[in-house]
Coordinates of N, CA and C in Angstrom, one line a residue:
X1 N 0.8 -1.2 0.0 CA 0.0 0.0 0.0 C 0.9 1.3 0.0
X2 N 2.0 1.1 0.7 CA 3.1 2.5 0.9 C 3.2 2.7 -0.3
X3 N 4.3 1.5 -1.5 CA 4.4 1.6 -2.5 C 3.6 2.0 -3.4
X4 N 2.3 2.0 -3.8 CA 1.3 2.6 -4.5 C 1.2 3.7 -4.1
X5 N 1.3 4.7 -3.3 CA 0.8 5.5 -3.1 C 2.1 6.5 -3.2
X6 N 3.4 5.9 -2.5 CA 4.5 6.6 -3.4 C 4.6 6.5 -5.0
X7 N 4.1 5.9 -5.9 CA 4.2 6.0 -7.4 C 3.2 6.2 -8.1
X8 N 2.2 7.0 -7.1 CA 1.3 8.1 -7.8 C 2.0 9.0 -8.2
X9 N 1.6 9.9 -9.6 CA 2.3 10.5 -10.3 C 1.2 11.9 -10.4
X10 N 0.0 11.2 -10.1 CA -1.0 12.5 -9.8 C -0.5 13.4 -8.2
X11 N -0.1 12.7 -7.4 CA 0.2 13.5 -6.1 C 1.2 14.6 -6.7
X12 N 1.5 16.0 -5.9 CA 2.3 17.2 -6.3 C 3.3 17.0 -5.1
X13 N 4.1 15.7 -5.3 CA 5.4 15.0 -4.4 C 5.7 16.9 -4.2
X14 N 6.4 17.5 -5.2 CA 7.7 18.9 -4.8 C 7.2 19.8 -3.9
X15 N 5.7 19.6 -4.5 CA 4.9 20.6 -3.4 C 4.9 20.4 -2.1
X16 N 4.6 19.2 -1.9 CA 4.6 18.5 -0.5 C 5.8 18.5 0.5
X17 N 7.1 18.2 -0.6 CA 8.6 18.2 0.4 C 8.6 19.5 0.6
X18 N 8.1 20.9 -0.1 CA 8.5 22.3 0.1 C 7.6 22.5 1.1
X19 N 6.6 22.5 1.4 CA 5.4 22.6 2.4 C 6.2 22.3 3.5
X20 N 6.6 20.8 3.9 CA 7.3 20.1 4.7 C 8.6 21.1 5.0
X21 N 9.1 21.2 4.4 CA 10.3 21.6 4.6 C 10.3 22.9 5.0
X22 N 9.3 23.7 4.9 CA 9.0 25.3 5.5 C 8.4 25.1 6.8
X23 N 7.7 24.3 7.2 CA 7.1 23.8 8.5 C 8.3 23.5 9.5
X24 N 8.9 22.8 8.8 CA 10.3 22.5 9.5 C 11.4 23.4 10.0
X25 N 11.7 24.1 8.8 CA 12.4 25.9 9.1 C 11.6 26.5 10.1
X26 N 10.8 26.3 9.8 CA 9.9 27.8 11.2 C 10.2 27.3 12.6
X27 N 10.0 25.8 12.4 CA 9.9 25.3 13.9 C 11.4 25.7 14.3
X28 N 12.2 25.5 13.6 CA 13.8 25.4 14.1 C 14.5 26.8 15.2
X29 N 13.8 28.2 14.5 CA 13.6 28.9 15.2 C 15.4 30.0 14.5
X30 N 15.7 30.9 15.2 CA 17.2 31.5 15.0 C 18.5 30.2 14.8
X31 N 19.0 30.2 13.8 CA 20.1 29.4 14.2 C 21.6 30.3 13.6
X32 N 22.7 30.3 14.5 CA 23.5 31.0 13.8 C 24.2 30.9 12.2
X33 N 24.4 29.6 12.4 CA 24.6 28.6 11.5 C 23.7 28.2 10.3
X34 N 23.7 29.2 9.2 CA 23.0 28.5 8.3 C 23.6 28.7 7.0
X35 N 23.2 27.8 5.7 CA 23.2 27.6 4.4 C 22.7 26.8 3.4
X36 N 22.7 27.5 2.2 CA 21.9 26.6 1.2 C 23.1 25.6 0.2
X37 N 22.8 24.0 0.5 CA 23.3 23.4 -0.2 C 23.0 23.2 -1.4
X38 N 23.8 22.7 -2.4 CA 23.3 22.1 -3.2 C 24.7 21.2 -3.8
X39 N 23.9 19.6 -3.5 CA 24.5 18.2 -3.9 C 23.9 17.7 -5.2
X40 N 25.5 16.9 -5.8 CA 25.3 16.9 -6.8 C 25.9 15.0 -6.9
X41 N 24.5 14.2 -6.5 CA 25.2 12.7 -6.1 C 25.0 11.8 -7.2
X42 N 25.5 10.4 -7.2 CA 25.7 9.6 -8.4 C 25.1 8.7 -7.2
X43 N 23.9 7.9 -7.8 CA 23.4 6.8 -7.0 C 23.4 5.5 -7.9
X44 N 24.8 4.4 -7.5 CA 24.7 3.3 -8.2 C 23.8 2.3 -8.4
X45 N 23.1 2.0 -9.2 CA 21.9 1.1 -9.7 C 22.4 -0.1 -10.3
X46 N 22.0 -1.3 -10.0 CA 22.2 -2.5 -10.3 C 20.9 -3.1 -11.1
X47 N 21.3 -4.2 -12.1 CA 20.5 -4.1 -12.6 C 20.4 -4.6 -14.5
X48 N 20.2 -5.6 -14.9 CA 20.3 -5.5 -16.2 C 19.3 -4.8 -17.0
X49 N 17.8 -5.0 -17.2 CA 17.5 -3.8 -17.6 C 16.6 -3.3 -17.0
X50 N 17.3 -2.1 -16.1 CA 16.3 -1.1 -15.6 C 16.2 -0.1 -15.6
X51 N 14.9 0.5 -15.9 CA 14.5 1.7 -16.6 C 15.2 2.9 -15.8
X52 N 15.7 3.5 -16.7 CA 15.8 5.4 -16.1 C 17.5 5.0 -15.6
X53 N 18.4 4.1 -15.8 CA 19.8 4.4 -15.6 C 20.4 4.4 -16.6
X54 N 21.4 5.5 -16.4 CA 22.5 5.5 -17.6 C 23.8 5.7 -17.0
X55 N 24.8 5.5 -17.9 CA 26.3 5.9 -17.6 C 26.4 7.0 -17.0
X56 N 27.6 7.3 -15.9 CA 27.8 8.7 -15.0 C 29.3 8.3 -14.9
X57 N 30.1 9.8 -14.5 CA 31.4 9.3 -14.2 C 30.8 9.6 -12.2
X58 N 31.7 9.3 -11.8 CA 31.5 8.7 -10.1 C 32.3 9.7 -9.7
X59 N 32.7 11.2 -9.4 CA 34.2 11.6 -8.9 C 34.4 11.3 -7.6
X60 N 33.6 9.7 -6.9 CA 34.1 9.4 -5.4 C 34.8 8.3 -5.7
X61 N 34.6 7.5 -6.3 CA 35.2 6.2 -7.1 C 36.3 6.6 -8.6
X62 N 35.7 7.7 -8.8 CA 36.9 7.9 -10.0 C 37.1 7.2 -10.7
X63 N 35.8 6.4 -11.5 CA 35.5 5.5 -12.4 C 34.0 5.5 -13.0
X64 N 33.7 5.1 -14.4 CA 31.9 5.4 -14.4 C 31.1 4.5 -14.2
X65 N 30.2 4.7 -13.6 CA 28.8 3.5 -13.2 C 27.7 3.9 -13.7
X66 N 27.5 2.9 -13.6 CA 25.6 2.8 -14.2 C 25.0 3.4 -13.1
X67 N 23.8 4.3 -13.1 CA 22.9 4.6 -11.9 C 22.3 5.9 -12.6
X68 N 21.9 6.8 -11.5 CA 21.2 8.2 -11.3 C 21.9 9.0 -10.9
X69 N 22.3 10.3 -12.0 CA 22.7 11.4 -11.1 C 21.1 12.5 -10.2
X70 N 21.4 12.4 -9.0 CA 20.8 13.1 -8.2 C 21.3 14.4 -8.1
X71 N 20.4 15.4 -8.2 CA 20.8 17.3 -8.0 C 19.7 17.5 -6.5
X72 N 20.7 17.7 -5.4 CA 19.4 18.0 -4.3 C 20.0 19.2 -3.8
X73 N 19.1 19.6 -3.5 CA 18.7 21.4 -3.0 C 18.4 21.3 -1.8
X74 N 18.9 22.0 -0.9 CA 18.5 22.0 0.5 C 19.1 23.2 1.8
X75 N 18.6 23.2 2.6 CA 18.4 24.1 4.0 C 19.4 23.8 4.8
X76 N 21.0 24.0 5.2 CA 21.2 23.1 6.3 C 22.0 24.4 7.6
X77 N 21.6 23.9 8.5 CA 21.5 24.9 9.5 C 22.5 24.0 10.8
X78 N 23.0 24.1 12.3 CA 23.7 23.5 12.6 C 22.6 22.5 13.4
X79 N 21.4 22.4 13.6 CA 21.1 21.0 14.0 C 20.2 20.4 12.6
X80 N 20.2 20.6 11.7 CA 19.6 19.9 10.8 C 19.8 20.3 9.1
X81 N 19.5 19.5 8.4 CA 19.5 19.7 6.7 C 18.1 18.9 6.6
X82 N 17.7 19.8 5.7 CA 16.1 19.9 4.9 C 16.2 19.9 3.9
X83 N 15.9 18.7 2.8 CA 15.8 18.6 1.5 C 15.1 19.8 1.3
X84 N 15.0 20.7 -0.1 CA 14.2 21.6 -0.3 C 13.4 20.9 -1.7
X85 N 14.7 20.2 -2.5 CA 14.0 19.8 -4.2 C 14.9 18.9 -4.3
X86 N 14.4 18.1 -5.2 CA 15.8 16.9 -5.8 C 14.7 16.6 -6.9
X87 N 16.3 16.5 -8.0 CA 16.1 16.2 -9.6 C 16.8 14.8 -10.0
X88 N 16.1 14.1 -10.7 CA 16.8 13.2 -11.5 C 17.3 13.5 -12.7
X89 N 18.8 12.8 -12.9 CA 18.8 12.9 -14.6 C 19.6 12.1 -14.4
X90 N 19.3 11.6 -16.3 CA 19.3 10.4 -16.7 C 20.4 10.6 -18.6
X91 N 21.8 10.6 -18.1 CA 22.3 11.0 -19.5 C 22.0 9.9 -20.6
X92 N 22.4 10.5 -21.7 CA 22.5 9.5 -23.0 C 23.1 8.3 -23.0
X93 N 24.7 8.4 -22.3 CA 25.4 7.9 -22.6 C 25.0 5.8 -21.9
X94 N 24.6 5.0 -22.5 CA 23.6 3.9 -22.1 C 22.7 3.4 -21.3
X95 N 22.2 5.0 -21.7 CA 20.6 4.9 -20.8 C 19.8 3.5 -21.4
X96 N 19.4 3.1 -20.7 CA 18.0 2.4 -20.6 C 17.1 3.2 -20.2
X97 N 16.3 2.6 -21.7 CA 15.2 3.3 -22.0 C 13.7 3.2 -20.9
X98 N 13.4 4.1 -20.6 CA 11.9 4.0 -19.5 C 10.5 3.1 -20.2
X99 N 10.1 2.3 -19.6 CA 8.8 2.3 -20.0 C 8.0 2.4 -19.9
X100 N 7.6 3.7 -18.9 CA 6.3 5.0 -19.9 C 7.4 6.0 -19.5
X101 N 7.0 6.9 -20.0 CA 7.3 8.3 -19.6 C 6.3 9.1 -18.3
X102 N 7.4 9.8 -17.8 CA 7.0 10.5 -16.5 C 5.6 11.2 -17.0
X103 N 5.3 11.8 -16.2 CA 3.7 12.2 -16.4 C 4.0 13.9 -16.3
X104 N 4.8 14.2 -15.2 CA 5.2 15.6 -14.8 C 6.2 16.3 -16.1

């Protein structure tokens, strides 16, 4: 039931982590310590064919893998980090192909 309801594509997921994530800032209150990140991660995917991975070079491994580059946006302050947004992308270079396309 979790999983169905995470891979609705009608829900406004971005809206929801932003909502969330301003709820969470308010509560936190003054902190001296603050800034806006933004990560730029390689998440390796295993897998012969599965949709939405392509080649990436890795600069933690220093070699290329199959997976997702992840772009995440976020709040981090000295007792916590708040996702704000996160993007997938998916390069050319031996992507496997999706089968459907995103709805958004």
């Amino acid at each position: 039931m979790l999983y169905d309801l995470l891979n609705r594509e009608d829900l406004n997921w971005r809206k929801l982590q932003l909502y969330t994530a301003k709820k969470l800032i308010k509560q936190e209150g003054k902190s001296k310590a603050r800034a806006l990140v933004v990560d730029d991660s390689v998440k390796q995917r295993r897998g012969k064919k599965m949709p939405g991975v392509s080649s990436h070079f890795d600069h933690l491994t220093g070699r290329c893998v199959m997976g997702q580059q992840v772009l995440s946006f976020g709040y981090a302050s000295d007792s916590q980090f708040v996702p704000l947004d996160n993007e997938l992308f998916i390069s050319q270079t031996k992507a496997q192909p999706l089968t459907h396309k995103f709805k958004d």
